[in-house]
GROMACS .gro file of C-alpha atoms in nm:
model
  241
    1UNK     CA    1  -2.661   0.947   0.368
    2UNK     CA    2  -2.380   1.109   0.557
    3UNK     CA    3  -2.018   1.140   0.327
    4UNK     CA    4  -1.836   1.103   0.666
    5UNK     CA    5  -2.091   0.841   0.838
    6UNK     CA    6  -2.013   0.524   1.001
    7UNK     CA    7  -2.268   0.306   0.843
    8UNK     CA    8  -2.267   0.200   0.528
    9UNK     CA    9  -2.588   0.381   0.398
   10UNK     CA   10  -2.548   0.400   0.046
   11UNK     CA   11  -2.464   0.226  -0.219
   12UNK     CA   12  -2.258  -0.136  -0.194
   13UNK     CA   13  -1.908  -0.154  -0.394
   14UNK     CA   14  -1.888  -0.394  -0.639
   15UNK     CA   15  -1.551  -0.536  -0.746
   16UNK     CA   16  -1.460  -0.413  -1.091
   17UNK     CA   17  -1.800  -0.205  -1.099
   18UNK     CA   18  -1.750   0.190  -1.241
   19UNK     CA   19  -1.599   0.283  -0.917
   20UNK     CA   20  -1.358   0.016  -0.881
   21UNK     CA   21  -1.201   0.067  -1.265
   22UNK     CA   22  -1.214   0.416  -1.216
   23UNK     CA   23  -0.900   0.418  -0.987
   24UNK     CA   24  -0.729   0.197  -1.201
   25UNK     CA   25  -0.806   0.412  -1.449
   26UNK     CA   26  -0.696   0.698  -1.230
   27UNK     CA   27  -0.387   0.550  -1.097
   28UNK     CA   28  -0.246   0.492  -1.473
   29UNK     CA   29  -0.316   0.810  -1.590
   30UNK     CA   30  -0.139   0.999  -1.271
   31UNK     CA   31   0.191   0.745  -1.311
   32UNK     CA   32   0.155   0.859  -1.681
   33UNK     CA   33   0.157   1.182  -1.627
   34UNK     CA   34   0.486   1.165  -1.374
   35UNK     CA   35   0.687   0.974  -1.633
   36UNK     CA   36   0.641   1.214  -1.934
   37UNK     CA   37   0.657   1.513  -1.718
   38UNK     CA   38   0.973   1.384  -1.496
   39UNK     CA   39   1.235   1.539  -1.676
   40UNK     CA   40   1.088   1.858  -1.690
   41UNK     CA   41   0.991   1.813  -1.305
   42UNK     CA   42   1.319   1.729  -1.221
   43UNK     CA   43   1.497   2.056  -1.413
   44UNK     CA   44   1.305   2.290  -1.129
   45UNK     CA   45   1.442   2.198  -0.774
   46UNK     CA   46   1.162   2.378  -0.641
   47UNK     CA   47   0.844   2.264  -0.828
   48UNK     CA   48   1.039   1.885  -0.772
   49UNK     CA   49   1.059   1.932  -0.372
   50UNK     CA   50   0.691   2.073  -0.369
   51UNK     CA   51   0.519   1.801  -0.561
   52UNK     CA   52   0.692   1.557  -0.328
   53UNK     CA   53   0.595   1.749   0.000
   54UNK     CA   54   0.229   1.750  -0.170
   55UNK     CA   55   0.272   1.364  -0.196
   56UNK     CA   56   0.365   1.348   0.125
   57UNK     CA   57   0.078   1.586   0.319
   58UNK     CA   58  -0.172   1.355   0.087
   59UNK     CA   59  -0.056   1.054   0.236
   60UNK     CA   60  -0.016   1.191   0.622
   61UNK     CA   61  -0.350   1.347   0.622
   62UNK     CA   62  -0.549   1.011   0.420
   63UNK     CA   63  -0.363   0.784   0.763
   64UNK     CA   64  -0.431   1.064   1.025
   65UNK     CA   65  -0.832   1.107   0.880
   66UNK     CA   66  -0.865   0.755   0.925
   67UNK     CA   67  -0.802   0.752   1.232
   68UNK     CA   68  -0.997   1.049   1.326
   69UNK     CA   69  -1.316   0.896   1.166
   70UNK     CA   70  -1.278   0.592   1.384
   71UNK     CA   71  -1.226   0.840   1.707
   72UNK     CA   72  -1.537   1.030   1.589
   73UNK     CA   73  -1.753   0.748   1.531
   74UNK     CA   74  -1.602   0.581   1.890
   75UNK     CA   75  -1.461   0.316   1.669
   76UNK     CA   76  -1.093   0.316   1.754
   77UNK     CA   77  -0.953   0.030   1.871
   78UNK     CA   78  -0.589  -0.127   2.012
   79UNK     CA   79  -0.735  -0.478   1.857
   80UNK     CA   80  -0.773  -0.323   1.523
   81UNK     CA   81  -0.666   0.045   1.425
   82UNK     CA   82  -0.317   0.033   1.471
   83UNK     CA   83  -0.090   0.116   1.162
   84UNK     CA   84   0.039  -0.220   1.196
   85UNK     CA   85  -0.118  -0.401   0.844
   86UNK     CA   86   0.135  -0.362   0.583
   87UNK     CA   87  -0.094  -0.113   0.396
   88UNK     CA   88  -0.025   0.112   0.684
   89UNK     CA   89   0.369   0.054   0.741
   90UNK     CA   90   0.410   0.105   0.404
   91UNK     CA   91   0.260   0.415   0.353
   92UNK     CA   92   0.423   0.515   0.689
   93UNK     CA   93   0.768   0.433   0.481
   94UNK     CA   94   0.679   0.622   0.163
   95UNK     CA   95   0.603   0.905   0.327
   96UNK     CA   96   0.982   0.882   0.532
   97UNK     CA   97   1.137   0.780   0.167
   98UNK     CA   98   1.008   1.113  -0.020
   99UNK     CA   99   1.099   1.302   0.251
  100UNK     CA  100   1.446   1.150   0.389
  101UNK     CA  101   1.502   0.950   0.047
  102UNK     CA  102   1.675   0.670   0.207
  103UNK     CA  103   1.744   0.381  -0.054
  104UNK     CA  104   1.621   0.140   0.170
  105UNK     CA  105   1.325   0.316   0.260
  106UNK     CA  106   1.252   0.304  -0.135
  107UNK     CA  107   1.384  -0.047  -0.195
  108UNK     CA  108   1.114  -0.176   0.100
  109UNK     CA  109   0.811   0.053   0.009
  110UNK     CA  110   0.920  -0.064  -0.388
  111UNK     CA  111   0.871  -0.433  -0.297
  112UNK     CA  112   0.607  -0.465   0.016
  113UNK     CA  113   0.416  -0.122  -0.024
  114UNK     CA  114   0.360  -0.136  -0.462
  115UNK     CA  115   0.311  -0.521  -0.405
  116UNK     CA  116   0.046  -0.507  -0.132
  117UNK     CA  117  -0.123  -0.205  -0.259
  118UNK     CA  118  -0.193  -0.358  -0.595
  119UNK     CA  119  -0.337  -0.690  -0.484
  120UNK     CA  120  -0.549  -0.470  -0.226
  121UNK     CA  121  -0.660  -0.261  -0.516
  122UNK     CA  122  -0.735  -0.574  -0.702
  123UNK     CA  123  -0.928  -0.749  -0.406
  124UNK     CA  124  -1.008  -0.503  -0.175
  125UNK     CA  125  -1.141  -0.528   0.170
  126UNK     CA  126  -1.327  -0.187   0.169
  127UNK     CA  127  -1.640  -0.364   0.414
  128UNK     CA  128  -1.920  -0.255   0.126
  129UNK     CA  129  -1.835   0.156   0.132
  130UNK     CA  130  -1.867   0.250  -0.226
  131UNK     CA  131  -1.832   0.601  -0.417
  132UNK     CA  132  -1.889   0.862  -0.264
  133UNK     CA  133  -1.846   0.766   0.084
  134UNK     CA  134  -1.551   0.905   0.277
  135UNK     CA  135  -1.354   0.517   0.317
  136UNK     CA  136  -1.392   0.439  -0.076
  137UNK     CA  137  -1.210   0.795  -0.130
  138UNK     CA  138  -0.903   0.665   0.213
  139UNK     CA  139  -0.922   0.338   0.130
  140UNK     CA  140  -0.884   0.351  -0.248
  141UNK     CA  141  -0.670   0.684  -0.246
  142UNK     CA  142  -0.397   0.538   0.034
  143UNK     CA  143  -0.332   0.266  -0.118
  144UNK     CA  144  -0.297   0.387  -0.471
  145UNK     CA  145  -0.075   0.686  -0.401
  146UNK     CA  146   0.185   0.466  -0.202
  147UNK     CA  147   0.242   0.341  -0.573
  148UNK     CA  148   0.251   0.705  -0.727
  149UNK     CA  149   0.521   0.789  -0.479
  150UNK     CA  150   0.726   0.488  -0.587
  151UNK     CA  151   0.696   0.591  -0.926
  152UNK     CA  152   0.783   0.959  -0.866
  153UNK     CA  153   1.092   0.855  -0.679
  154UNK     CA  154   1.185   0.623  -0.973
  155UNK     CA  155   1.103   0.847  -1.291
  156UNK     CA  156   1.156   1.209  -1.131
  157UNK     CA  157   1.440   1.123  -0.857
  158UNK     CA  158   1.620   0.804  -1.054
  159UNK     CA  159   1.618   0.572  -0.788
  160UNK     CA  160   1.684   0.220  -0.872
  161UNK     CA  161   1.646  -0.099  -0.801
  162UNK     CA  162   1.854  -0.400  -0.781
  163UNK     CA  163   1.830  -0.779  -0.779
  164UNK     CA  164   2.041  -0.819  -0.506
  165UNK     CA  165   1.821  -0.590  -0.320
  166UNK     CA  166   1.496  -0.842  -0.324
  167UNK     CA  167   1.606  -1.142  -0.098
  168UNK     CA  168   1.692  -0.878   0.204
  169UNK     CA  169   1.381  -0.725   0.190
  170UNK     CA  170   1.172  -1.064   0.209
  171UNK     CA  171   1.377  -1.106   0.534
  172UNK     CA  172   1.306  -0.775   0.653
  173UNK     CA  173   0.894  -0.871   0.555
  174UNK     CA  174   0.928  -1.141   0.725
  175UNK     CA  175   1.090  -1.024   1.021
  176UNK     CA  176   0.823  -0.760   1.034
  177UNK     CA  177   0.554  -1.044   1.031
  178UNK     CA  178   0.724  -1.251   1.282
  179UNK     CA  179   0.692  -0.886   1.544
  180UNK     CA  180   0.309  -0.811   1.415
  181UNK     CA  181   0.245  -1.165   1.486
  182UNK     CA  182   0.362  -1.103   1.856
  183UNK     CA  183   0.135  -0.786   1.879
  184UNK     CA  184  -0.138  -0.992   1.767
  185UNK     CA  185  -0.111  -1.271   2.046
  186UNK     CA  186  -0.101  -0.911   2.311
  187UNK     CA  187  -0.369  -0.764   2.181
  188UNK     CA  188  -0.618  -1.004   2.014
  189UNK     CA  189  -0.586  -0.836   1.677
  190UNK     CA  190  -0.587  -0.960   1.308
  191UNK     CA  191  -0.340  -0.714   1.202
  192UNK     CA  192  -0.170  -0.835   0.839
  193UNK     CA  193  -0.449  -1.128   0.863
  194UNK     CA  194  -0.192  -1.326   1.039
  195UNK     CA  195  -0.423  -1.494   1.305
  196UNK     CA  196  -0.720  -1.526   1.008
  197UNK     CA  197  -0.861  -1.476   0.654
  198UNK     CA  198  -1.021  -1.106   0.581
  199UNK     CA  199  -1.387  -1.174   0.573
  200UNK     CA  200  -1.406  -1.094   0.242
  201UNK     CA  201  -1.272  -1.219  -0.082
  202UNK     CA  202  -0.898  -1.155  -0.124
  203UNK     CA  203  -0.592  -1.316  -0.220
  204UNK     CA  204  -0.539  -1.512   0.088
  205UNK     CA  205  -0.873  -1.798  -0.005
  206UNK     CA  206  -0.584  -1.923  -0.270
  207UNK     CA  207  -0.334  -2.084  -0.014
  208UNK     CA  208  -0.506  -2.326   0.207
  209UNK     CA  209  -0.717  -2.263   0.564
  210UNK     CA  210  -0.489  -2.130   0.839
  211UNK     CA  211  -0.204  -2.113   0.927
  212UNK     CA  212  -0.107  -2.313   0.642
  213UNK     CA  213  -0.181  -1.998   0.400
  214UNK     CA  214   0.081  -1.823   0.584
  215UNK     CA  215   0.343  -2.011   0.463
  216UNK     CA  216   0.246  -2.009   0.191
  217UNK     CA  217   0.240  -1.654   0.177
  218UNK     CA  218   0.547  -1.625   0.260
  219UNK     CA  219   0.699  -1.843  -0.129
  220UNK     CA  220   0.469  -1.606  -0.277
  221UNK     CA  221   0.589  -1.258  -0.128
  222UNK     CA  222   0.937  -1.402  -0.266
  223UNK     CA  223   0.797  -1.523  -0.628
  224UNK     CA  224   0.592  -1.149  -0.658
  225UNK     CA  225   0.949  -0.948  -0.529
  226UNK     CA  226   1.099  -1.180  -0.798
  227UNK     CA  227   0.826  -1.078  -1.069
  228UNK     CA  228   0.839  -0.707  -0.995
  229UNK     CA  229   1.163  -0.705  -1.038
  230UNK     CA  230   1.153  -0.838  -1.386
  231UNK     CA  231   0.872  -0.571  -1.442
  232UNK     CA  232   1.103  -0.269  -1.352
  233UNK     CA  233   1.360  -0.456  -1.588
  234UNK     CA  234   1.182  -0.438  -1.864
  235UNK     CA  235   0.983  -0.099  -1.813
  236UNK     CA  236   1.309   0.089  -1.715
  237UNK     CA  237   1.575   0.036  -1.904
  238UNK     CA  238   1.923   0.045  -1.763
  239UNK     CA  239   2.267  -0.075  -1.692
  240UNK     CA  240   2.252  -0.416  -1.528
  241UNK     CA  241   2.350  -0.423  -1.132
   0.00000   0.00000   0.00000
């Protein structure tokens, strides 16, 4: 079996098999790591801005492989390869938040990128690739590390977040799905599974057949922005905004 191949040769990823836990696994122990080590990180300018670059070349070059494996394999396509799924956007917006640092950059990728990444992680659509192939490694790795960044920015560079800060980005979600949903009707693409369920199990089979489950989706995004909120309430501990 080819690491870089096309076809899915080897073996078939089971959810919550010894591959799938292992990123959890991973995941925790690098957001560990940033929280007990932030102060320190955040006394040396220099190590800070490097670790943060580093972030930021892992996440350009996992989206820019992609894309070069579907080119390679002559599997690129307007209908589908886009960054247009909210996976992509919001890795696209992590990477302009560690470098630019733009609250709103990190208020958006807080909400849509940590909340889309970890039901992805939980369900994921990875087609069958499974350790060691090259899309478990992109698939697994881009998603995750969209949530390390989040956390770096929040333990190491003391960003915060606010309540009044979750309603506007819902709109701003929304607003982004109402213009993917456009690009869909151009192009005949799926892109944020607005025009159909992902073929395999996910999060979506809970709300109804289409296009009821979008509206659906739509409550939910608010209740889960609500949630996480309450999450970074009680895991960091501040001065109420």
């Amino acid at each position: 079996m080819s690491w870089f191949s096309y076809q899915n040769e080897g073996p078939i990823f089971e959810l919550f098999g010894l591959s799938h836990l292992f990123i959890f696994i991973l995941l925790i122990l690098i957001c560990l790591a940033i929280v007990l080590k932030a102060r320190t990180v955040s006394g040396f300018p220099q190590i800070e801005k490097g670790l943060r670059y580093s972030l930021v070349i892992l996440l350009v070059g996992l989206e820019v492989s992609y894309h070069f494996w579907l080119l390679l394999h002559r599997e690129w396509s307007i209908t589908y390869a886009l960054p247009l799924h909210l996976s992509s956007v919001t890795l696209i917006t992590a990477v302009l938040m560690l470098v630019f640092g733009k609250q709103r950059l990190f208020e958006f990728t807080f909400f849509a990128g940590v909340g889309s990444a970890t039901l992805t992680l939980i369900t994921p659509d990875i087609g069958g690739y499974d350790f060691p192939h090259y899309r478990y490694f992109h698939f697994f790795l881009s998603h995750a590390f969209v949530i390390v960044s989040v956390v770096y920015m929040i333990a190491v560079k003391k960003y915060k977040v606010t309540f009044r800060s979750v309603f506007p980005n819902w709109l701003w979600l929304n607003a982004y799905a109402a213009l993917v949903f456009v690009v869909n009707l151009l192009v005949n693409g799926n892109y944020m599974y607005l025009m159909r369920k992902p073929p395999g199990p996910s999060p979506f089979d809970w709300f109804g057949p289409w296009p009821y489950y979008i509206f659906v989706l739509q409550l939910v995004a608010l209740v889960l922005f609500i949630v996480m909120y309450g999450i970074y309430r009680m895991l960091v501990r501040e001065k109420r905004v």
